[in-house]
Coordinates of N, CA and C and ligand atoms in Angstrom, one line a residue:
M1 N 10.7 -9.9 -12.4 CA 11.5 -9.4 -11.3 C 10.6 -8.3 -10.4
V2 N 10.5 -8.7 -9.2 CA 9.9 -7.9 -8.1 C 10.9 -7.3 -7.1
I3 N 10.5 -6.1 -6.6 CA 11.2 -5.3 -5.6 C 9.9 -5.1 -4.5
T4 N 10.1 -5.5 -3.3 CA 9.0 -5.0 -2.4 C 9.2 -4.3 -1.5
I5 N 8.4 -3.4 -1.2 CA 8.6 -2.4 0.0 C 7.4 -2.3 0.8
D6 N 7.7 -2.9 1.9 CA 6.6 -2.6 3.1 C 6.7 -1.9 4.1
G7 N 5.7 -1.6 5.1 CA 6.1 -0.8 6.1 C 4.6 -0.1 6.5
P8 N 4.3 0.6 7.8 CA 3.3 0.9 8.1 C 3.0 2.2 7.4
A9 N 2.0 3.0 7.7 CA 1.2 4.0 6.9 C 2.3 5.2 7.5
G10 N 2.4 5.9 6.2 CA 3.3 7.1 6.6 C 4.8 7.1 6.8
A11 N 5.3 5.9 6.5 CA 6.9 5.6 6.6 C 7.5 6.3 5.6
G12 N 6.5 6.7 4.3 CA 7.2 7.2 3.3 C 7.3 6.2 2.2
K13 N 6.6 5.0 2.1 CA 6.7 4.0 1.0 C 6.3 4.7 -0.4
S14 N 5.4 5.1 -0.4 CA 4.6 5.5 -1.6 C 5.6 6.5 -2.5
T15 N 5.9 7.5 -2.3 CA 6.7 8.3 -2.9 C 8.1 7.7 -3.2
V16 N 8.7 7.0 -2.3 CA 9.9 6.3 -2.6 C 9.8 5.2 -3.5
S17 N 8.7 4.4 -3.2 CA 8.5 3.1 -4.2 C 8.5 3.9 -5.6
R18 N 7.6 5.0 -5.9 CA 7.5 5.6 -7.2 C 9.0 5.9 -7.7
L19 N 9.6 6.6 -7.1 CA 10.9 7.3 -7.5 C 11.7 6.0 -7.8
L20 N 12.3 4.8 -6.9 CA 12.7 3.9 -7.1 C 12.1 3.1 -8.3
A21 N 11.4 3.0 -8.6 CA 10.5 2.2 -9.8 C 11.2 3.2 -11.1
E22 N 11.0 4.4 -10.9 CA 11.5 5.2 -11.9 C 13.1 5.1 -12.4
R23 N 13.8 5.1 -11.4 CA 15.2 5.2 -11.4 C 15.7 3.7 -11.8
L24 N 14.9 2.8 -11.7 CA 15.3 1.2 -11.9 C 14.6 0.9 -13.6
G25 N 13.7 1.9 -13.9 CA 12.9 1.6 -15.1 C 11.9 0.3 -15.0
F26 N 11.5 0.1 -13.5 CA 10.3 -0.9 -13.3 C 8.8 -0.1 -13.2
H27 N 8.0 -0.9 -13.3 CA 6.8 -0.4 -13.0 C 6.5 -0.2 -11.6
Y28 N 5.5 0.5 -11.0 CA 5.4 0.5 -9.7 C 3.8 0.3 -9.0
L29 N 3.6 -0.8 -8.4 CA 2.2 -1.1 -8.2 C 2.1 -1.0 -6.4
D30 N 1.0 0.0 -6.3 CA 0.5 0.5 -5.1 C -0.5 -0.4 -4.6
T31 N -0.2 -1.5 -3.7 CA -1.4 -2.5 -3.4 C -2.4 -1.6 -2.3
G32 N -2.0 -0.7 -1.5 CA -2.8 -0.1 -0.6 C -4.2 0.5 -1.5
A33 N -3.7 1.1 -2.9 CA -4.9 1.4 -3.6 C -6.0 0.7 -3.9
M34 N -5.3 -0.4 -4.1 CA -6.3 -1.7 -4.2 C -7.2 -2.0 -3.0
Y35 N -6.8 -2.1 -1.7 CA -7.6 -2.2 -0.6 C -8.6 -1.0 -0.5
R36 N -8.0 0.1 -0.8 CA -8.7 1.3 -0.6 C -9.8 1.3 -1.7
A37 N -9.9 0.9 -2.8 CA -10.7 0.9 -3.9 C -11.7 -0.1 -3.4
V38 N -11.5 -1.3 -2.7 CA -12.5 -2.4 -2.2 C -13.3 -1.5 -1.1
A39 N -12.5 -0.6 -0.2 CA -13.0 -0.1 0.9 C -14.2 0.9 0.3
L40 N -13.8 1.8 -0.9 CA -14.8 2.6 -1.4 C -15.9 1.9 -1.8
A41 N -16.0 0.7 -2.6 CA -17.1 0.1 -3.1 C -17.8 -0.4 -1.8
A42 N -17.1 -0.7 -0.8 CA -18.2 -1.2 0.3 C -18.7 -0.2 0.7
L43 N -18.2 1.1 1.1 CA -18.6 2.1 1.7 C -20.1 2.6 0.7
R44 N -19.6 2.9 -0.4 CA -20.8 3.1 -1.5 C -22.0 2.5 -1.6
E45 N -21.9 0.9 -1.3 CA -22.9 -0.1 -1.7 C -23.2 -0.7 -0.1
N46 N -22.8 0.0 1.0 CA -23.3 -0.1 2.5 C -23.1 -1.7 3.0
L47 N -21.6 -2.3 2.4 CA -21.6 -3.4 2.9 C -20.2 -3.5 3.7
L48 N -19.8 -2.6 4.3 CA -18.7 -2.6 5.2 C -19.0 -3.4 6.5
E49 N -20.1 -3.2 7.0 CA -20.6 -4.0 8.4 C -20.9 -5.5 8.1
D50 N -21.0 -5.9 6.9 CA -21.6 -7.3 6.4 C -20.3 -8.1 5.6
S51 N -19.4 -8.7 6.2 CA -18.4 -9.0 5.5 C -19.0 -10.2 4.4
R52 N -20.1 -10.9 4.8 CA -20.2 -11.9 3.9 C -21.1 -11.4 2.6
K53 N -21.6 -10.1 2.9 CA -21.9 -9.6 1.7 C -20.9 -9.2 0.6
L54 N -20.1 -8.5 1.5 CA -18.6 -8.0 0.8 C -18.1 -8.9 0.0
A55 N -17.7 -10.2 0.7 CA -17.1 -11.2 0.0 C -18.2 -11.7 -1.3
H56 N -19.2 -11.8 -1.2 CA -20.0 -12.0 -2.3 C -19.8 -10.9 -3.5
R57 N -20.0 -10.1 -3.0 CA -19.7 -8.8 -4.1 C -18.4 -9.1 -4.8
L58 N -17.5 -9.3 -4.2 CA -16.2 -9.6 -4.7 C -16.1 -10.4 -6.3
Q59 N -17.3 -11.2 -6.2 CA -17.3 -12.1 -7.4 C -17.8 -11.5 -8.7
T60 N -18.2 -10.3 -8.4 CA -18.8 -9.3 -9.5 C -18.1 -8.1 -9.7
L61 N -17.2 -7.7 -8.6 CA -16.5 -6.5 -8.7 C -15.4 -6.5 -9.6
Q62 N -15.6 -5.4 -10.4 CA -14.3 -5.5 -11.4 C -13.2 -4.3 -10.8
L63 N -12.1 -4.8 -10.6 CA -11.3 -4.0 -10.2 C -9.9 -4.0 -11.0
A64 N -9.5 -2.9 -11.6 CA -8.2 -2.7 -12.6 C -7.2 -1.6 -12.1
I65 N -6.0 -2.0 -12.0 CA -5.0 -1.1 -11.8 C -4.0 -1.0 -12.4
Q66 N -3.7 0.1 -13.3 CA -2.7 0.4 -14.4 C -2.1 1.8 -14.3
D67 N -0.9 2.0 -14.5 CA -0.1 3.1 -14.3 C -0.5 4.2 -13.4
G68 N -0.7 3.3 -12.3 CA -1.2 4.2 -11.1 C -2.9 4.5 -11.3
K69 N -3.3 4.2 -12.1 CA -4.9 4.7 -12.4 C -5.9 3.5 -12.0
V70 N -6.8 3.7 -10.9 CA -7.6 2.5 -10.5 C -8.9 2.7 -11.1
H71 N -9.5 1.4 -11.5 CA -10.8 1.6 -12.2 C -11.6 0.7 -11.4
L72 N -12.9 1.1 -11.0 CA -13.8 0.0 -10.6 C -15.1 -0.1 -11.2
D73 N -15.5 -1.4 -11.5 CA -16.3 -1.7 -12.3 C -16.3 -0.5 -13.7
G74 N -15.2 -0.5 -14.4 CA -15.0 0.2 -15.6 C -14.9 1.6 -15.6
K75 N -15.1 2.1 -14.2 CA -15.0 3.7 -14.0 C -13.8 4.0 -13.3
E76 N -13.3 5.0 -13.9 CA -11.9 5.6 -13.3 C -12.2 6.3 -11.9
I77 N -11.4 6.0 -10.8 CA -11.8 6.6 -9.8 C -10.7 7.7 -9.4
E78 N -11.0 8.7 -9.1 CA -10.0 10.1 -8.6 C -9.2 9.4 -7.5
N79 N -7.9 9.8 -7.6 CA -6.9 9.5 -6.5 C -7.5 9.9 -5.4
Q80 N -8.0 11.3 -5.1 CA -8.5 12.1 -3.9 C -9.7 11.3 -3.4
D81 N -10.4 10.5 -4.2 CA -11.4 9.8 -3.6 C -11.2 8.4 -2.6
L82 N -9.9 8.0 -3.2 CA -9.5 6.8 -2.5 C -8.6 7.4 -1.1
R83 N -8.4 8.5 -1.0 CA -7.7 8.8 0.0 C -8.2 9.9 1.2
T84 N -9.6 9.8 1.2 CA -10.3 10.5 2.1 C -10.1 10.0 3.6
V85 N -10.5 10.4 4.7 CA -10.5 10.0 5.8 C -11.3 8.5 6.2
E86 N -12.5 8.6 5.4 CA -13.5 7.6 5.6 C -13.0 6.3 4.9
V87 N -12.4 6.3 3.8 CA -11.9 5.4 2.9 C -10.7 4.8 3.7
T88 N -9.8 5.7 4.4 CA -8.8 5.3 5.0 C -9.1 4.6 6.0
A89 N -10.1 4.9 6.9 CA -10.4 4.0 8.1 C -11.2 2.9 7.7
A90 N -12.0 2.8 6.6 CA -12.6 1.6 6.0 C -11.8 0.5 5.4
S91 N -10.7 1.0 4.9 CA -9.6 0.3 4.1 C -9.0 -0.7 5.3
T92 N -8.8 -0.3 6.3 CA -8.3 -1.1 7.3 C -9.2 -2.3 7.6
I93 N -10.3 -1.8 7.8 CA -11.2 -3.0 7.9 C -11.6 -4.1 7.1
V94 N -11.5 -3.6 5.7 CA -11.6 -4.8 4.6 C -10.3 -5.6 4.6
A95 N -9.2 -4.7 4.9 CA -7.9 -5.4 4.8 C -7.8 -6.6 5.7
A96 N -8.9 -6.5 6.8 CA -8.6 -7.6 7.8 C -9.4 -8.7 7.4
Q97 N -10.1 -8.9 6.3 CA -11.0 -9.6 5.7 C -10.2 -10.7 5.1
T98 N -10.3 -12.1 5.3 CA -9.5 -13.0 4.6 C -9.9 -13.2 3.2
E99 N -11.3 -13.0 2.6 CA -11.6 -13.1 1.5 C -11.2 -11.8 0.4
V100 N -11.2 -10.7 1.1 CA -10.6 -9.5 0.4 C -9.1 -9.8 0.1
R101 N -8.3 -10.3 1.3 CA -6.9 -10.2 0.9 C -6.7 -11.5 -0.1
D102 N -7.4 -12.5 0.0 CA -7.0 -13.6 -1.1 C -7.3 -13.1 -2.5
W103 N -8.3 -12.3 -2.6 CA -8.7 -12.0 -3.8 C -7.8 -11.0 -4.4
L104 N -7.1 -9.9 -3.5 CA -6.3 -9.0 -4.0 C -4.9 -9.4 -4.0
V105 N -4.5 -10.7 -3.2 CA -3.3 -11.2 -3.3 C -3.0 -12.0 -4.6
G106 N -4.1 -12.7 -5.1 CA -3.9 -13.4 -6.2 C -3.9 -12.4 -7.4
M107 N -4.7 -11.2 -7.5 CA -4.4 -10.3 -8.4 C -3.1 -9.8 -8.6
Q108 N -2.5 -9.4 -7.3 CA -1.1 -8.8 -7.2 C -0.3 -10.0 -7.8
K109 N -0.2 -11.2 -7.4 CA 0.7 -12.2 -8.0 C 0.6 -12.1 -9.6
E110 N -0.7 -12.0 -10.2 CA -0.8 -12.3 -11.4 C 0.0 -10.8 -12.1
I111 N -0.3 -9.7 -11.6 CA 0.3 -8.3 -12.1 C 1.9 -8.5 -12.0
G112 N 2.2 -9.2 -10.9 CA 3.6 -9.4 -10.7 C 4.4 -10.1 -11.8
Q113 N 3.5 -10.7 -12.5 CA 4.2 -11.8 -13.6 C 4.1 -11.1 -14.8
T114 N 3.7 -9.8 -14.9 CA 3.5 -9.2 -16.2 C 4.8 -8.2 -16.4
G115 N 5.9 -8.2 -15.8 CA 7.0 -7.2 -15.9 C 7.6 -7.1 -14.6
N116 N 8.8 -6.0 -14.7 CA 9.6 -5.8 -13.6 C 8.8 -4.8 -12.8
F117 N 8.5 -4.9 -11.6 CA 7.6 -4.4 -10.6 C 8.6 -3.9 -9.1
V118 N 8.1 -2.4 -8.6 CA 8.3 -2.2 -7.4 C 7.1 -2.1 -6.6
T119 N 6.7 -3.2 -5.8 CA 5.6 -3.2 -5.3 C 5.6 -2.8 -3.7
E120 N 4.4 -2.0 -3.3 CA 4.4 -1.5 -2.1 C 3.0 -1.8 -1.4
G121 N 3.6 -2.2 -0.1 CA 2.2 -2.6 0.6 C 2.5 -3.0 2.0
R122 N 1.9 -4.1 2.6 CA 2.1 -4.4 4.0 C 2.7 -6.0 3.9
D123 N 2.4 -6.7 3.1 CA 2.4 -8.3 3.0 C 3.1 -8.6 1.6
Q124 N 4.0 -7.6 1.0 CA 4.4 -8.0 -0.4 C 5.7 -9.1 -0.1
G125 N 6.6 -8.6 0.9 CA 7.6 -9.5 0.9 C 7.3 -10.8 1.8
T126 N 6.4 -10.8 2.5 CA 5.9 -11.9 3.1 C 5.0 -12.9 2.5
V127 N 3.9 -12.5 2.0 CA 3.1 -13.3 1.6 C 2.6 -13.3 -0.1
V128 N 3.0 -12.3 -1.0 CA 2.4 -12.0 -2.1 C 3.8 -12.5 -2.9
F129 N 5.1 -11.8 -2.6 CA 6.0 -12.3 -3.2 C 7.4 -12.8 -2.3
P130 N 7.1 -13.6 -1.7 CA 8.3 -14.1 -0.8 C 9.6 -14.5 -1.5
E131 N 9.5 -14.7 -3.0 CA 10.5 -15.0 -3.5 C 11.3 -13.8 -4.0
A132 N 10.9 -12.8 -3.8 CA 11.3 -11.4 -4.4 C 12.8 -11.3 -4.1
V133 N 13.6 -10.8 -5.1 CA 15.1 -10.6 -5.0 C 15.6 -9.8 -4.1
C134 N 14.9 -8.7 -3.7 CA 15.3 -7.6 -2.9 C 13.9 -7.0 -2.1
K135 N 14.2 -7.0 -0.9 CA 12.9 -6.8 0.0 C 13.3 -5.5 0.8
F136 N 12.3 -4.5 1.2 CA 12.6 -3.6 2.0 C 11.5 -3.3 2.9
F137 N 11.8 -3.1 4.1 CA 10.9 -2.6 5.1 C 11.1 -1.3 6.0
L138 N 10.2 -0.3 5.5 CA 10.4 1.1 6.1 C 9.6 1.2 7.2
T139 N 10.4 1.9 8.1 CA 9.8 2.5 9.2 C 10.1 4.1 9.5
A140 N 9.1 4.8 10.6 CA 9.4 5.8 11.0 C 8.7 6.1 12.3
A141 N 9.2 7.0 13.0 CA 8.4 7.3 14.3 C 7.1 7.7 14.1
P142 N 5.9 7.3 14.8 CA 4.5 7.8 14.6 C 4.4 9.1 14.4
G143 N 5.0 10.1 15.2 CA 4.7 11.6 15.3 C 5.2 11.8 13.7
E144 N 6.3 11.5 13.4 CA 6.7 12.0 12.1 C 6.0 11.3 10.9
R145 N 5.3 10.3 11.1 CA 4.4 9.7 10.3 C 3.2 10.7 10.1
A146 N 2.5 11.0 11.3 CA 1.5 11.8 11.2 C 1.8 13.1 10.3
K147 N 2.9 13.8 10.5 CA 3.4 15.1 9.9 C 2.9 14.6 8.5
R148 N 3.9 13.6 8.1 CA 3.8 13.3 6.4 C 2.5 12.9 6.2
R149 N 1.7 12.4 6.7 CA 0.4 12.3 6.2 C -0.7 13.3 6.3
M150 N -0.3 14.3 7.1 CA -0.9 15.6 7.2 C -0.6 16.4 6.0
E151 N 0.9 16.4 5.5 CA 1.0 17.0 4.2 C 0.5 16.5 3.0
D152 N 0.3 15.0 2.9 CA -0.2 14.4 1.7 C -1.4 15.0 1.7
L153 N -2.3 14.9 2.6 CA -3.8 15.2 3.1 C -4.1 16.6 2.3
R154 N -3.0 17.6 3.0 CA -3.1 19.1 2.6 C -3.0 19.0 0.8
K155 N -1.9 18.5 0.4 CA -1.7 18.5 -1.4 C -2.7 17.9 -1.8
S156 N -3.5 16.9 -1.2 CA -4.3 16.3 -2.2 C -5.8 17.2 -2.0
G157 N -5.9 18.1 -1.4 CA -7.0 19.1 -1.3 C -8.2 18.3 -0.5
A158 N -7.9 17.7 0.7 CA -8.8 16.9 1.3 C -9.7 17.8 1.9
P159 N -10.7 17.8 2.1 CA -11.8 18.8 2.8 C -11.6 18.0 4.5
D160 N -12.0 19.0 5.5 CA -12.0 18.7 6.9 C -10.7 18.0 7.2
L161 N -9.5 18.8 7.3 CA -8.2 18.0 7.6 C -8.8 17.7 9.2
P162 N -8.1 16.4 9.8 CA -8.1 16.1 11.1 C -6.7 17.1 11.9
S163 N -6.8 16.8 13.2 CA -5.7 17.6 13.9 C -4.5 16.6 13.9
L164 N -3.4 17.1 14.2 CA -2.2 16.2 14.1 C -2.0 15.0 15.3
E165 N -3.0 15.3 16.2 CA -3.0 14.6 17.3 C -4.0 13.5 16.9
E166 N -4.9 13.8 16.2 CA -5.9 12.7 15.5 C -5.5 11.7 14.9
L167 N -4.8 12.5 14.1 CA -4.0 11.6 12.9 C -2.9 10.9 13.5
E168 N -2.1 11.1 14.5 CA -1.0 10.1 15.0 C -1.8 9.2 15.8
A169 N -2.9 9.4 16.5 CA -3.8 8.4 17.0 C -4.3 7.4 16.3
S170 N -4.8 7.9 15.0 CA -5.5 6.8 13.9 C -4.3 6.0 13.4
I171 N -3.2 6.6 13.2 CA -2.0 5.8 12.6 C -1.5 5.0 13.6
I172 N -1.6 5.2 15.0 CA -1.3 3.9 15.9 C -2.2 3.0 16.0
E173 N -3.7 3.4 15.8 CA -4.6 2.4 15.8 C -4.5 1.5 14.6
R174 N -4.3 2.0 13.3 CA -4.1 1.4 12.3 C -3.0 0.5 12.2
D175 N -1.9 0.8 12.8 CA -0.8 -0.3 12.8 C -1.1 -1.3 13.7
R176 N -1.9 -1.0 15.1 CA -2.2 -2.1 15.9 C -3.1 -3.1 15.0
R177 N -4.0 -2.5 14.4 CA -5.1 -3.4 13.4 C -4.2 -4.0 12.5
D178 N -3.4 -3.5 11.4 CA -2.8 -4.0 10.4 C -1.4 -5.3 11.0
S179 N -1.1 -4.8 12.2 CA -0.1 -5.8 12.7 C -0.5 -7.2 13.6
T180 N -1.9 -6.8 13.9 CA -2.5 -8.0 14.7 C -3.4 -8.7 14.1
R181 N -3.7 -8.6 12.6 CA -4.8 -9.4 12.0 C -4.3 -10.9 11.7
A182 N -5.1 -11.6 11.6 CA -4.8 -13.0 11.3 C -3.8 -13.3 9.9
T183 N -4.8 -12.7 8.9 CA -4.0 -13.0 7.5 C -3.1 -11.7 7.2
G184 N -2.1 -12.1 6.7 CA -1.2 -11.1 6.0 C -0.9 -9.8 6.8
P185 N -0.3 -10.1 8.3 CA -0.2 -8.9 9.1 C 1.1 -8.1 8.6
L186 N 0.9 -7.1 9.2 CA 2.1 -6.1 8.8 C 3.3 -6.6 9.7
V187 N 4.3 -7.0 8.7 CA 5.4 -7.7 9.4 C 6.7 -7.8 8.6
A188 N 7.7 -7.3 9.1 CA 9.1 -7.4 8.1 C 9.2 -9.1 7.9
A189 N 9.7 -9.3 6.6 CA 10.2 -10.4 6.1 C 11.5 -10.5 6.9
H190 N 11.5 -12.0 6.8 CA 13.1 -12.1 7.6 C 14.2 -11.8 6.8
D191 N 14.2 -11.7 5.6 CA 15.1 -11.3 4.5 C 14.9 -9.9 4.1
A192 N 14.2 -9.1 4.6 CA 13.9 -7.7 4.3 C 15.1 -6.8 4.9
I193 N 15.4 -5.8 4.2 CA 16.5 -4.6 4.6 C 15.5 -3.6 5.3
L194 N 16.0 -3.6 6.6 CA 15.0 -2.4 7.5 C 15.6 -1.1 7.3
V195 N 14.8 -0.1 7.0 CA 15.3 1.2 6.9 C 14.1 2.1 7.6
D196 N 14.9 3.0 8.7 CA 14.2 3.8 9.3 C 14.1 5.2 8.7
T197 N 13.2 5.7 8.3 CA 13.2 7.0 7.5 C 12.9 8.2 8.2
T198 N 12.9 8.1 9.6 CA 12.4 9.3 10.4 C 13.5 10.5 10.2
S199 N 14.6 10.2 10.0 CA 15.4 11.4 9.9 C 16.2 11.5 8.7
L200 N 15.6 10.9 7.5 CA 16.2 10.8 6.4 C 15.3 11.5 5.4
S201 N 15.9 12.3 4.2 CA 15.0 13.0 3.5 C 14.6 11.9 2.4
K202 N 13.7 12.3 1.4 CA 13.1 11.4 0.5 C 14.3 10.9 -0.5
D203 N 15.1 11.8 -0.8 CA 16.2 11.6 -1.8 C 17.0 10.7 -1.1
G204 N 17.2 10.7 0.1 CA 18.4 9.9 1.3 C 17.9 8.6 1.2
V205 N 16.4 8.6 1.2 CA 15.9 6.8 1.2 C 16.1 6.4 0.1
V206 N 15.8 7.2 -1.2 CA 15.8 6.6 -2.4 C 17.0 6.1 -3.0
D207 N 18.2 7.0 -2.5 CA 19.4 6.7 -2.8 C 20.0 5.4 -2.1
K208 N 19.5 5.2 -0.9 CA 20.0 4.1 -0.5 C 19.2 2.9 -0.8
L209 N 18.1 2.8 -1.0 CA 17.4 1.7 -1.3 C 17.7 1.4 -3.1
E210 N 17.9 2.4 -3.9 CA 18.6 2.2 -5.1 C 20.1 1.5 -5.3
S211 N 21.0 2.0 -4.3 CA 22.0 1.1 -4.4 C 22.1 -0.2 -3.8
E212 N 21.4 -0.4 -2.7 CA 20.7 -1.9 -2.4 C 20.2 -2.6 -3.1
A213 N 19.3 -2.1 -4.1 CA 18.6 -2.9 -5.2 C 19.4 -3.3 -6.2
R214 N 20.4 -2.3 -6.6 CA 21.3 -2.5 -7.7 C 22.2 -3.4 -7.3
R215 N 22.8 -3.3 -5.9 CA 23.6 -4.7 -5.5 C 22.8 -5.9 -5.8
K216 N 21.8 -6.2 -5.1 CA 20.9 -7.4 -5.1 C 20.8 -7.9 -6.6
L217 N 20.5 -7.0 -7.5 CA 20.0 -7.0 -8.9 C 21.4 -7.7 -9.8
A218 N 22.5 -7.1 -9.4 CA 23.6 -7.5 -10.0 C 24.1 -9.0 -9.3
G219 N 23.7 -9.2 -8.2 CA 24.0 -10.4 -7.5 C 23.3 -11.6 -8.0
V220 N 22.1 -11.4 -9.0 CA 21.5 -12.3 -9.6 C 21.7 -12.2 -11.1
G221 N 22.5 -11.3 -11.4 CA 23.1 -11.2 -13.0 C 22.0 -10.3 -13.7
V222 N 21.4 -9.3 -13.1 CA 20.8 -8.2 -13.8 C 21.3 -7.0 -13.3
Q223 N 21.4 -6.4 -14.7 CA 22.2 -4.9 -14.6 C 21.3 -3.9 -14.1
Ligands
DC1 O1 -0.7 1.8 2.0 P1 -2.1 2.5 2.6 O2 -2.5 3.4 3.5 O3 -2.7 3.0 0.8 O4 -3.2 1.3 2.7 C1 -4.5 1.4 3.0 C2 -4.8 0.2 4.0 O5 -4.7 -1.1 3.1 C3 -4.1 0.0 5.1 O6 -4.8 0.0 6.3 C4 -3.4 -1.2 5.1 C5 -3.9 -2.2 4.0 N1 -2.8 -2.8 3.1 C6 -2.7 -4.0 3.4 O7 -3.3 -4.6 4.6 N2 -1.9 -4.8 2.7 C7 -1.4 -4.1 1.6 N3 -0.5 -5.0 0.8 C8 -1.5 -2.7 1.1 C9 -2.4 -2.2 2.3

């Protein structure tokens, strides 16, 4: 059983997805962390500019994600290493590459078959789990999303914090790239429930999602 949560950066997906999974007793899958891990590998190995070499490297790259921990070629990656400004920018570039998407989408489908999941990303309700029982699409105004991203960066102890204006500009640019790419673009599934989180508290969003999810689950005979 899968519940999908898609939406742009900073719409509040991560925290809300994790909390919703906890309340429902589901696992949580952060698919953005998978794109970030590929981006980190590409940066480390200088493959970002060469999509053919990166596609080739995927044949040997070992990526594992379990209980929120990401392993690359058998080594655990610190969460803060996945959330630097460089990796964030590089993740949008690798996410536009069809080979990368095909590889990660296949992996995500397999993971989804191993239990009950709340999965979070951009294409979960449209491409990866079109048959999901319950789908959400979260949005928020760009200014509010920039503020939230800044808070996350501060908390994660990231060095060299950008200004709020820079963050908002990079969020808008990332939205543009994510929404216009040919494969798996950021778009709401036709049957997704849209939730604007701009003026809602985290608990308010989770309450709303939980009641919708429980209603949908009850509709298919799951308590
Ligand atoms: O959600 P995030 O900021 O951690 O995502 C990092 C990047 O990966 C972002 O540019 C969008 C991309 N992404 C994607 O294309 N598809 C997903 N399912 C998840 C993330």
